[in-house]
CSV table of C-alpha atoms in Angstrom, one decimal:
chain,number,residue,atom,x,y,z
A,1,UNK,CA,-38.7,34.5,91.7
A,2,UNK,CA,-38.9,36.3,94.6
A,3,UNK,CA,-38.4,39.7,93.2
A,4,UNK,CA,-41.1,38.5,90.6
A,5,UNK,CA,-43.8,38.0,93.2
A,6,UNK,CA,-42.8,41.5,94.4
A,7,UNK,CA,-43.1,43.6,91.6
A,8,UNK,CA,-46.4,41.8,90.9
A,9,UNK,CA,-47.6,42.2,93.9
A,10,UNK,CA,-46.8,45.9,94.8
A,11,UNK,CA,-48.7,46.9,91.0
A,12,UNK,CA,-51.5,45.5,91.8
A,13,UNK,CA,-51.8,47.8,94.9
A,14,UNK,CA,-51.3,50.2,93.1
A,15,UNK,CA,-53.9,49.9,90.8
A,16,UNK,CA,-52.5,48.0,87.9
A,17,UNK,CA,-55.2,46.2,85.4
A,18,UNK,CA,-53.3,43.9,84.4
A,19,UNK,CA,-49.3,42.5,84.6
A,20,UNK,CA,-46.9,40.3,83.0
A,21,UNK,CA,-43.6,39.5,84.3
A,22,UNK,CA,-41.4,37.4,82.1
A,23,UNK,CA,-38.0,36.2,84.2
A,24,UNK,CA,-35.4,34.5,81.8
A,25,UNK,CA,-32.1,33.3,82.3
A,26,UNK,CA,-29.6,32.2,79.6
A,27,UNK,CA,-26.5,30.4,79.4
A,28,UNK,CA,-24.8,30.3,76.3
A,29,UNK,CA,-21.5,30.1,74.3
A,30,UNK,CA,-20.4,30.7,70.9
A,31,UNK,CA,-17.6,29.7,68.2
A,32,UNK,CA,-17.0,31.6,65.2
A,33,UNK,CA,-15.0,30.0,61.8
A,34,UNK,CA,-12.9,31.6,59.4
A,35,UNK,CA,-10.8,30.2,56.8
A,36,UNK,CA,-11.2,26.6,58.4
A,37,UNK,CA,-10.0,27.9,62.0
A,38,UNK,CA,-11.7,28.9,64.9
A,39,UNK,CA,-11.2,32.7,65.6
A,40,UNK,CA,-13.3,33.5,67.8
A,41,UNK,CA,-15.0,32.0,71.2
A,42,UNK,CA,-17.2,33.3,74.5
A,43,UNK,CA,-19.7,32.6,77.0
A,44,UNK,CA,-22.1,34.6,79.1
A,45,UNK,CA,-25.2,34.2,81.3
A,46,UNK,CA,-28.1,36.7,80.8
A,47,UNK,CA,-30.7,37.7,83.1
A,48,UNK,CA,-33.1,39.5,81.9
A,49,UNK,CA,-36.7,40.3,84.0
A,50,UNK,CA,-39.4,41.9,81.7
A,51,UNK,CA,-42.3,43.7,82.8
A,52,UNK,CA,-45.7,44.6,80.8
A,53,UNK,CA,-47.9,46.7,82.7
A,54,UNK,CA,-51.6,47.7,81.9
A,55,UNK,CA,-53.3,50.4,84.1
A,56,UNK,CA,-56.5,52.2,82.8
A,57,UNK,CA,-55.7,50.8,79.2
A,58,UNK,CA,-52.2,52.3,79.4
A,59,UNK,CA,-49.6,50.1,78.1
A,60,UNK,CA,-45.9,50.5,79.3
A,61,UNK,CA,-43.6,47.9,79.3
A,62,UNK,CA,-39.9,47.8,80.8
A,63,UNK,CA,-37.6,45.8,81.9
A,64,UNK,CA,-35.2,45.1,85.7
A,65,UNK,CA,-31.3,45.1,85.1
A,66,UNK,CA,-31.0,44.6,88.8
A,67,UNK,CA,-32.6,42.3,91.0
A,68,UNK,CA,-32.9,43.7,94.1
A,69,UNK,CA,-36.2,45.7,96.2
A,70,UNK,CA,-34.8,48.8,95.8
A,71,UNK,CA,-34.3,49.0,92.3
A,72,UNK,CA,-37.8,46.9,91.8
A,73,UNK,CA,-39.2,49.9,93.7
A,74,UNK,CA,-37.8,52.4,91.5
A,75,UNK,CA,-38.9,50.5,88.3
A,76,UNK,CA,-42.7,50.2,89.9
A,77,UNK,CA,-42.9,53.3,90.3
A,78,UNK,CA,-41.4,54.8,87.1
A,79,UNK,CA,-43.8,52.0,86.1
A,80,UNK,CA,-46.8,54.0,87.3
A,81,UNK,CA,-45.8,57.4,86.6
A,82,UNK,CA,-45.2,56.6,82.9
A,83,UNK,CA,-48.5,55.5,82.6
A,84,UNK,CA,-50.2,58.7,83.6
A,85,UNK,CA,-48.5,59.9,80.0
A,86,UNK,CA,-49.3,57.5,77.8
A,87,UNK,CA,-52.7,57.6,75.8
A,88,UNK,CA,-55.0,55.3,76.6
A,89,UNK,CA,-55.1,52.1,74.0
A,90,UNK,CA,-58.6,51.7,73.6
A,91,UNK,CA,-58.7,48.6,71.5
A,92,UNK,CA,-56.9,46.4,74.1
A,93,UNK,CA,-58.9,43.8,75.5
A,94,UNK,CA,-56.8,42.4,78.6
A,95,UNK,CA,-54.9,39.3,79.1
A,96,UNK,CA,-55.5,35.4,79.4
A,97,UNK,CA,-57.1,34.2,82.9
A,98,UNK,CA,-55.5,31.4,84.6
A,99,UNK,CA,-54.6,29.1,85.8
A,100,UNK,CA,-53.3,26.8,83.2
A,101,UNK,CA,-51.8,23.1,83.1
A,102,UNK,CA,-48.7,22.6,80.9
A,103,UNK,CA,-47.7,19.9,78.4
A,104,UNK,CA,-43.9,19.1,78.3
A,105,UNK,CA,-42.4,19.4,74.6
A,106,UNK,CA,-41.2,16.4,73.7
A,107,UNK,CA,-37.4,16.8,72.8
A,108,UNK,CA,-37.4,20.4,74.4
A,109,UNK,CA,-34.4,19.4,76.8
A,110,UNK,CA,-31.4,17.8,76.3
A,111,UNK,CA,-28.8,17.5,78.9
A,112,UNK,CA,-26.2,16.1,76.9
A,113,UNK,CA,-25.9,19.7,75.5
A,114,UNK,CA,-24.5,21.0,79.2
A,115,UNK,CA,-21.2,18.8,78.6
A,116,UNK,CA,-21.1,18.5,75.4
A,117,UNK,CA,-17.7,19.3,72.8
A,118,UNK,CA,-18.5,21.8,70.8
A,119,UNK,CA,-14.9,22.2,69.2
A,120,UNK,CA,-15.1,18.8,68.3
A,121,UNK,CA,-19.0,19.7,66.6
A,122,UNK,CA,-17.4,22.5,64.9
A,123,UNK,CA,-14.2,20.6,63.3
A,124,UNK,CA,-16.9,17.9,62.2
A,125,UNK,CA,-18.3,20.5,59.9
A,126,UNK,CA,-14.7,22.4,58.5
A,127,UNK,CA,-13.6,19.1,57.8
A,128,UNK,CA,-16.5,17.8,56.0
A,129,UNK,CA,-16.8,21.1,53.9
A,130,UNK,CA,-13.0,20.7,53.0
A,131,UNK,CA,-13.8,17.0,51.4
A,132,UNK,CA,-14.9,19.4,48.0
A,133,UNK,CA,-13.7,22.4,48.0
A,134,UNK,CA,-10.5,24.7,50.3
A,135,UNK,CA,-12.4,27.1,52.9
A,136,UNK,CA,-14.9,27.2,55.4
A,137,UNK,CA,-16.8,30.1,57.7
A,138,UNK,CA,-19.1,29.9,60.0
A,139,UNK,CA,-20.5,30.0,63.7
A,140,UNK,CA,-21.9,27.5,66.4
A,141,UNK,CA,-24.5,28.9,69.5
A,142,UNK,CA,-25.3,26.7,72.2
A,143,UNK,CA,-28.5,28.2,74.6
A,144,UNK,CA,-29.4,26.9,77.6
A,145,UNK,CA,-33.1,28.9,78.8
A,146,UNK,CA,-35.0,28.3,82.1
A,147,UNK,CA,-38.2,30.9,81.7
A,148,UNK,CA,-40.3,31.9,84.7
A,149,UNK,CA,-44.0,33.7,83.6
A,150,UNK,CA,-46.3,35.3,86.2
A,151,UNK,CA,-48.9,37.3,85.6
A,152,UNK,CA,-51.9,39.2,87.3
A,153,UNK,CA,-54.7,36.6,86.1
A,154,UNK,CA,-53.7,33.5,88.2
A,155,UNK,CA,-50.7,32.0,85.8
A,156,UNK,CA,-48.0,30.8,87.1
A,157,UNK,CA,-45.4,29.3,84.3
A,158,UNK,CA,-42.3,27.8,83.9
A,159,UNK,CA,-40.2,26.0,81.2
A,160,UNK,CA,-36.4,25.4,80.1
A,161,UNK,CA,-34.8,24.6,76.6
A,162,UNK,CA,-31.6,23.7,75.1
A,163,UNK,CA,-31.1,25.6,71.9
A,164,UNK,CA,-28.3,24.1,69.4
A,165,UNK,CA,-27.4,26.5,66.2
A,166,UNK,CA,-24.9,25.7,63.5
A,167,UNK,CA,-24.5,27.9,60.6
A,168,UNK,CA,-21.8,27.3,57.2
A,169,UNK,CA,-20.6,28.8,54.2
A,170,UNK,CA,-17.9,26.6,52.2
A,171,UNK,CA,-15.9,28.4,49.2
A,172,UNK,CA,-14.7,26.6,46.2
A,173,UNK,CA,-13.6,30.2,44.9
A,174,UNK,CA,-14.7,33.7,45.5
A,175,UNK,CA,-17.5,33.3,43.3
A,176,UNK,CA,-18.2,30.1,44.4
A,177,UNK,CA,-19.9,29.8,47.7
A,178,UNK,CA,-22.7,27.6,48.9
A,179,UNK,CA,-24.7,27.7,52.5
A,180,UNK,CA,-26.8,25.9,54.5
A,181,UNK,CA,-27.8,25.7,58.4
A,182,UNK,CA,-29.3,23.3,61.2
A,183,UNK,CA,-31.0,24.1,64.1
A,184,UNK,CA,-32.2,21.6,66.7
A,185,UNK,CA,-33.3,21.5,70.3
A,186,UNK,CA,-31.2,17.8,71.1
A,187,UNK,CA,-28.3,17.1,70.3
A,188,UNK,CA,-28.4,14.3,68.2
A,189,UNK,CA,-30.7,15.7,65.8
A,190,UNK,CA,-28.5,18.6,64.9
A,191,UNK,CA,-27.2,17.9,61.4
A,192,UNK,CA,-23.9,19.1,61.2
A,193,UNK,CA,-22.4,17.2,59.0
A,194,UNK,CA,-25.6,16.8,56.4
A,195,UNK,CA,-25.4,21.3,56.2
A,196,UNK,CA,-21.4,21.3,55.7
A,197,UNK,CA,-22.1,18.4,52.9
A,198,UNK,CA,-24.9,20.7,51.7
A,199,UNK,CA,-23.0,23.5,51.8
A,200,UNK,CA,-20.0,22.3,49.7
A,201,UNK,CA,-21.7,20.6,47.3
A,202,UNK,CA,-23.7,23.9,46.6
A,203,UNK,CA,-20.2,25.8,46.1
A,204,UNK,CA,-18.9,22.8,44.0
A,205,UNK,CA,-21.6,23.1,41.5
A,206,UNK,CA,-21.0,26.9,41.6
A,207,UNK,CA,-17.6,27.4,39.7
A,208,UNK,CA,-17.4,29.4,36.8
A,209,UNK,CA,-21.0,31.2,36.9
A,210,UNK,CA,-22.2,32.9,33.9
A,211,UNK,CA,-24.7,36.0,33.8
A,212,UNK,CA,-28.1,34.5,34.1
A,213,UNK,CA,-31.0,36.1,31.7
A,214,UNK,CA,-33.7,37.6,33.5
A,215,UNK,CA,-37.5,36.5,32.4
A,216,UNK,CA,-39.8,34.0,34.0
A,217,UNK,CA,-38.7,30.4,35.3
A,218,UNK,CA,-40.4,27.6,37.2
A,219,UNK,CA,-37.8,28.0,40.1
A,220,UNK,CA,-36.6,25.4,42.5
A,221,UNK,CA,-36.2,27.3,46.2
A,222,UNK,CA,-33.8,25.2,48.3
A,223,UNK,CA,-34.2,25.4,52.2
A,224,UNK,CA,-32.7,28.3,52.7
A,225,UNK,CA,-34.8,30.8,50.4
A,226,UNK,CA,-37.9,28.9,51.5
A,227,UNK,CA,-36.8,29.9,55.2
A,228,UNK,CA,-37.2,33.7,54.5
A,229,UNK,CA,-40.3,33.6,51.7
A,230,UNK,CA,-42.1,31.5,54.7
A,231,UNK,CA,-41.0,34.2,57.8
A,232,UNK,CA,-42.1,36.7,55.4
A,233,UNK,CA,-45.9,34.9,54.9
A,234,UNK,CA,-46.0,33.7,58.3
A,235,UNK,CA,-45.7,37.5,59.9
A,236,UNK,CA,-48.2,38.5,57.4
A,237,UNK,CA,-50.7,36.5,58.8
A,238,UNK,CA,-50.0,38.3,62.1
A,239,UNK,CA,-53.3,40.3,62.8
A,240,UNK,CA,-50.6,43.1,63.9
A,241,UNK,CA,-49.5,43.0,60.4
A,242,UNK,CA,-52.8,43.4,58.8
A,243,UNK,CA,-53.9,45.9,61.3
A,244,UNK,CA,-50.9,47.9,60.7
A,245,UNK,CA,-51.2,48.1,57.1
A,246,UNK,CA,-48.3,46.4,56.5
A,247,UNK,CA,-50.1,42.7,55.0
A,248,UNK,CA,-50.3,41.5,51.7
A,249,UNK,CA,-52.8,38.6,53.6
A,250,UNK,CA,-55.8,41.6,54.5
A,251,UNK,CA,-58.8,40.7,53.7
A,252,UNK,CA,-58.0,37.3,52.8
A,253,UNK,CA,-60.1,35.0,55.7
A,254,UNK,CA,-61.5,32.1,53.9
A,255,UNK,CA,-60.2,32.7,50.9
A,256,UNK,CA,-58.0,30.0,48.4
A,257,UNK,CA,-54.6,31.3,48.6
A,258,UNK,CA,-52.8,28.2,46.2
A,259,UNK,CA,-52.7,24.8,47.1
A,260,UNK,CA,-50.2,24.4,49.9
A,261,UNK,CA,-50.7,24.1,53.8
A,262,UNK,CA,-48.7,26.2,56.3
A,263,UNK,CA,-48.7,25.6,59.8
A,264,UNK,CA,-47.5,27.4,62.8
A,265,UNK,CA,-46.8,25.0,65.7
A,266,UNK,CA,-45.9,26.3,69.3
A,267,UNK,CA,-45.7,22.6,70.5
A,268,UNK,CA,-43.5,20.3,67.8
A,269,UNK,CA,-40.9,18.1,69.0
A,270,UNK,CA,-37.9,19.1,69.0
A,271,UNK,CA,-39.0,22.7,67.4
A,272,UNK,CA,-36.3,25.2,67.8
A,273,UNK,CA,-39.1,27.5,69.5
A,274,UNK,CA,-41.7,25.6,71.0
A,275,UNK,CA,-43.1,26.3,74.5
A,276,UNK,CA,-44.7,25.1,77.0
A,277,UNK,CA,-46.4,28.4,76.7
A,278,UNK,CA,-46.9,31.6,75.2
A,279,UNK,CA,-46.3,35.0,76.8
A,280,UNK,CA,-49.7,35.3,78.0
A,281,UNK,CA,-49.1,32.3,79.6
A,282,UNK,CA,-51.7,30.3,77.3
A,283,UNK,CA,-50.4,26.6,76.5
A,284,UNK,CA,-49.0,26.3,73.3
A,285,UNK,CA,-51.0,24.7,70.3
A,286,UNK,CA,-50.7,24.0,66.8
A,287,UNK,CA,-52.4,26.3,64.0
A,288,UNK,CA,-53.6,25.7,60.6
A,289,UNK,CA,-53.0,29.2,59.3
A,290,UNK,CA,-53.1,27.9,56.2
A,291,UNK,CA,-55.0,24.9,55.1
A,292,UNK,CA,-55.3,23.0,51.9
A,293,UNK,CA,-54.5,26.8,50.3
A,294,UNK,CA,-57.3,28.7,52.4
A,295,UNK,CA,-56.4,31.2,55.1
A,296,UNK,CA,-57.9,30.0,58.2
A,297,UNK,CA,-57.1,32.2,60.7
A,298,UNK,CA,-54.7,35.3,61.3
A,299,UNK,CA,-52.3,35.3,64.2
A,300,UNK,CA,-54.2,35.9,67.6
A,301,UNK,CA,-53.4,37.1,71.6
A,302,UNK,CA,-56.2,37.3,73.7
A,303,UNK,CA,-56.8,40.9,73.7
A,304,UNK,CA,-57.3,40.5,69.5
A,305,UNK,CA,-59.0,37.8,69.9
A,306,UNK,CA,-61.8,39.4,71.9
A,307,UNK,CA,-61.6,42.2,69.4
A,308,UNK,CA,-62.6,39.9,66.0
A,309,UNK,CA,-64.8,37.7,68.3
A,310,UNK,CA,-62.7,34.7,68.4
A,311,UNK,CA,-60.5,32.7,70.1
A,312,UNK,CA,-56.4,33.3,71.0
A,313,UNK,CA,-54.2,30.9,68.6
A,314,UNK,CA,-51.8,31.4,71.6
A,315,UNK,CA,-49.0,33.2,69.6
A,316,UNK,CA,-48.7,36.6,72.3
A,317,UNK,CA,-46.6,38.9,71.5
A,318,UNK,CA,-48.1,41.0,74.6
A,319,UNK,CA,-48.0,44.1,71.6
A,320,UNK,CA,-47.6,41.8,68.2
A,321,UNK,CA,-48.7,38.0,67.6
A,322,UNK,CA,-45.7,36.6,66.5
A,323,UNK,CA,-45.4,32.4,65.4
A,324,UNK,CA,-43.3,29.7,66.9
A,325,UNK,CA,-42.5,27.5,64.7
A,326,UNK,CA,-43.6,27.6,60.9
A,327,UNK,CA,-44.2,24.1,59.1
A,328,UNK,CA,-45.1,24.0,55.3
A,329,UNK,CA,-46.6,21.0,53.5
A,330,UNK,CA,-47.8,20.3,49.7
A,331,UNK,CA,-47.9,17.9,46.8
A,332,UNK,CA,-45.0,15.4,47.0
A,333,UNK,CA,-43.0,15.0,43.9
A,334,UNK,CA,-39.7,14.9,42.1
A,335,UNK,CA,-39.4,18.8,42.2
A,336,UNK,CA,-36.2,19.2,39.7
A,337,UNK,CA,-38.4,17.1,37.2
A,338,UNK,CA,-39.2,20.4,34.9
A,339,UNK,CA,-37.7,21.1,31.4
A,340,UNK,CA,-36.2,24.5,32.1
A,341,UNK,CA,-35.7,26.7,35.3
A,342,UNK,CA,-33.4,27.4,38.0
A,343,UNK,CA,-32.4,25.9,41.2
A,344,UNK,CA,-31.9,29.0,43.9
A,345,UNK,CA,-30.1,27.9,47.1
A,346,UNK,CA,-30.2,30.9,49.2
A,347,UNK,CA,-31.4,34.5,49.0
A,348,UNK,CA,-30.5,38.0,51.3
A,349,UNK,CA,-31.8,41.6,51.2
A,350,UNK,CA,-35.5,40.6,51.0
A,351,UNK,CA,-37.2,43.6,50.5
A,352,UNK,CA,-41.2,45.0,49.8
A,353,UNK,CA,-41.9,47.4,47.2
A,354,UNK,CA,-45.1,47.8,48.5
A,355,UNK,CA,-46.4,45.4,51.9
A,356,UNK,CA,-49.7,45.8,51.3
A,357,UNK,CA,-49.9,44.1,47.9
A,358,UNK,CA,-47.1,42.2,48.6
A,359,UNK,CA,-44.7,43.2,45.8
A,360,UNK,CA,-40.9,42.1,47.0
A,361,UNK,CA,-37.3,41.9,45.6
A,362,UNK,CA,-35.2,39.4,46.7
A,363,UNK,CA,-31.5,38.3,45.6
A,364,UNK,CA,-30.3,35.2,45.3
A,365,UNK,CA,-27.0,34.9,46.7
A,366,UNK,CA,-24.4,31.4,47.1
A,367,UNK,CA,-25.4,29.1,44.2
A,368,UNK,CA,-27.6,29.7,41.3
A,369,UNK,CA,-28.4,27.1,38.5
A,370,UNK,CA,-29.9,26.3,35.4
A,371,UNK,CA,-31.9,23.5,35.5
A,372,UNK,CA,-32.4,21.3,32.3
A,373,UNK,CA,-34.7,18.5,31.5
A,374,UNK,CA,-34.4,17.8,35.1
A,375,UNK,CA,-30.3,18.1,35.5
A,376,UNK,CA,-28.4,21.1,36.8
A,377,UNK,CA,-26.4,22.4,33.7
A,378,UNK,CA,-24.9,25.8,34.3
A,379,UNK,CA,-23.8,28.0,37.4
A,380,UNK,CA,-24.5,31.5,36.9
A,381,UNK,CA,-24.7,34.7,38.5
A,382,UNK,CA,-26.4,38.6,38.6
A,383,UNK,CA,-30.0,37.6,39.1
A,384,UNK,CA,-32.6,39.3,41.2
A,385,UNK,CA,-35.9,37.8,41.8
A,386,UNK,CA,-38.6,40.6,41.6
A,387,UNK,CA,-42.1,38.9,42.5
A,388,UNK,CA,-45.4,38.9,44.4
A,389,UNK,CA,-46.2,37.4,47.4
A,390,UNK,CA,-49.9,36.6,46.0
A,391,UNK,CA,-48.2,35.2,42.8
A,392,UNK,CA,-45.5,33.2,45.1
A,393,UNK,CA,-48.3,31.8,47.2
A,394,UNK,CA,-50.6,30.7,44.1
A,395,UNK,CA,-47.5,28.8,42.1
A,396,UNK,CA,-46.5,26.6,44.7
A,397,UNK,CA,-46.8,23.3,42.8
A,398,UNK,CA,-44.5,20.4,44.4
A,399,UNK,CA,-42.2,19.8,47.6
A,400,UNK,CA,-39.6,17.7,47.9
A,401,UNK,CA,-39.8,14.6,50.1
A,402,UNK,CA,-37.0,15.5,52.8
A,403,UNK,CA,-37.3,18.6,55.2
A,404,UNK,CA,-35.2,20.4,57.0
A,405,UNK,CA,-35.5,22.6,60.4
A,406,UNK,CA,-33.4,25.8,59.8
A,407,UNK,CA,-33.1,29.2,60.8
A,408,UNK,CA,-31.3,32.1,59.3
A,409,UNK,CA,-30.8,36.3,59.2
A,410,UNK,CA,-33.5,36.3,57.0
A,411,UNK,CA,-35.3,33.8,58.8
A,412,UNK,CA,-36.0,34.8,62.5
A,413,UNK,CA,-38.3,32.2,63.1
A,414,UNK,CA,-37.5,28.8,62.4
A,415,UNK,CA,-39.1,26.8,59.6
A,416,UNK,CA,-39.8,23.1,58.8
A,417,UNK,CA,-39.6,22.7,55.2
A,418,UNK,CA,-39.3,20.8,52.0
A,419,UNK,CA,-37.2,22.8,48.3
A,420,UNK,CA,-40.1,23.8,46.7
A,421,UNK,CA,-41.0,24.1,42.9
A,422,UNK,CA,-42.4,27.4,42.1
A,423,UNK,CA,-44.0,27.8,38.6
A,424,UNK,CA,-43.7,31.3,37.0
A,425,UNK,CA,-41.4,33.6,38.7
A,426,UNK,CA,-40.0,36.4,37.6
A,427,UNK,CA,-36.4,37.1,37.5
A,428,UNK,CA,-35.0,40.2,36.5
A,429,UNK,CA,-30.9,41.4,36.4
A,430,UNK,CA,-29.8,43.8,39.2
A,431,UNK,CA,-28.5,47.3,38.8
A,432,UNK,CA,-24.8,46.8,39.1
């Protein structure tokens, strides 16, 4: 803290507009699975002190490896010297003014997690996999975060987490794989057990796939695929993202994008990335990005904000408004209640043909099915789902009563969501 104040300090003698310093410290550990055993352990703690620095609408950004004056000397000035070579970003509009009071998030902190058994955690889920079927992979992270924010406009923040991850894949053959995932800020509510049940189930169901044929289907997406079709919407609605070219969501304020509600929520309980803040130091809030099917707002920081004449959504992302966590709600019904489709588990290698109009390629990957009058009848295999985001968006037709909080590759940012019946998508065979 002390070499916080410093740094802040000594830039704004020497002439700095505006600064951010982010401090962070991390303690965590890790246990990776193979073939039902533990391979793999370790534990570090990471410091890490970032710096974003504004002078004459100059933007550099670094960060302090060592915490000590003489190196937080060299950085400040490297600091201003780099900024005399950068071009001037004309569209930035500053940073939140302070001060601030904080909320706590309820469920953010659970001390349990310091003495906790995490072999034991981890042997839960093998041996629930191996119940159906013979193998089981995996990892376990355990993060525990204290934050400290200071910036040049009177905010003074601070904030820890605990930060629980469990990941599985169970095997019933080589063709036959299921997975599913759990994330969770306490302890208690991490579901180990209900994602290695899941998971084996899923590569159960999956023996003896068959080629699927390509055309389209009313698809069921499980958790997992809805994970990364949400991230992908979600960062769309990032006012980077439009800006940039890049969003399939431009030019779409106020108007009826299907009938389903997505929300992006920087306080829920027990959300895998809420905060008592964001990195403006703004206290978190929750966002109806999407309500009732209309796009109500992109993702804002204050220096967009000013620039569209409205208000921060307190997502900063000092460069890029990213979201904390994403929530999606809809119609409530019996979602495997259609005559003929498929039933997608998990997808990888999500891809755009073209961001702007929000053409993707996506392929499914673990269990695929074919759903009739309402049952699961067939494993099968070689399927691609080639699509549009707009199309995606507008055939959301039913959830599923139960949600799940996951995270995944695919899925940076963790989601809050139901399966989800999608009506009319398109499903093509891959080029093997």
């Amino acid at each position: 803290m002390e070499i916080a104040y410093y740094i802040l300090k000594e830039l704004k003698k020497k002439g700095a507009d505006d600064v951010v310093i982010e401090f962070s410290k991390d303690e965590s550990s890790q246990i990776k699975f193979s073939n039902n055993k533990i391979v793999k352990t370790g534990s570090e703690i990471l410091y890490n002190l970032g710096i974003f620095m504004v002078k004459d609408k100059r933007i550099v950004t670094t960060t302090l490896k060592d915490f000590n004056k003489k190196d937080a000397d060299k950085v400040i000035n490297n600091l201003i010297k780099f900024s005399k070579n950068v071009k001037p970003n004309l569209q930035y509009n500053g940073i939140a003014e302070g001060s601030f009071k904080y909320k706590e998030i309820k469920n953010g902190y659970d001390k349990n997690v310091l003495n906790m058994n995490e072999f034991d955690l981890v042997e839960k889920g093998i041996n629930k996999v191996l119940e159906k079927v013979k193998r089981a992979d995996g990892i376990f992270e355990k993060h525990v975060n204290e934050n400290l924010l200071l910036t040049s406009n009177n905010v003074h923040a601070e904030d820890k987490a605990t930060n629980l991850y469990f990941s599985i894949r169970a095997f019933a053959s080589k063709e036959a794989s299921g997975h599913m995932n759990s994330c969770s800020r306490m302890l208690s509510k991490l579901e180990v057990e209900q994602a290695a049940g899941k998971a084996s189930e899923i590569a159960k169901q999956s023996l003896n796939p068959i080629p699927g044929t390509a055309g389209k289907y009313d698809v069921v997406f499980s958790y997992m695929p809805m994970a990364a079709l949400l991230n992908e919407i979600m960062n769309a609605a990032s006012i980077f993202e439009v800006e940039a070219g890049l969003s399939f969501l431009a030019n779409k304020l106020n108007k009826k994008l299907g009938n389903f509600t997505l929300i992006d929520n920087g306080t829920l309980e027990n959300g895998f990335n809420s905060s008592k803040f964001d990195s403006e130091g703004v206290p978190s809030q929750c966002n109806f990005v999407i309500k009732n099917g209309v796009l109500k707002t992109y993702l804002h920081n204050t220096s967009t904000a000013k620039r569209y004449k409205t208000k921060t959504t307190v997502n900063a992302g000092l460069i890029a408004p990213v979201p904390n966590n994403i929530i999606l709600q809809g119609k409530k019904g019996n979602v495997f209640g259609i005559k003929r489709g498929l039933y997608i588990t998990n997808v990888w290698y999500t891809r755009y043909q073209n961001h702007l109009t929000g053409d993707f390629s996506t392929i499914p990957r673990d269990g695929i099915f074919l759903i009739e009058n309402g049952e699961i009848t067939k494993s099968l295999k070689n399927l691609r789902v080639s699509e549009n985001f707009n199309n995606i968006m507008k055939n959301i037709s039913l959830v599923s009563k139960q949600n799940k909080q996951l995270k995944s590759w695919e899925a940076n940012t963790p989601v809050i969501t139901p399966e989800v019946l999608i009506k009319n998508v398109n499903i093509t065979k891959p080029k093997l």
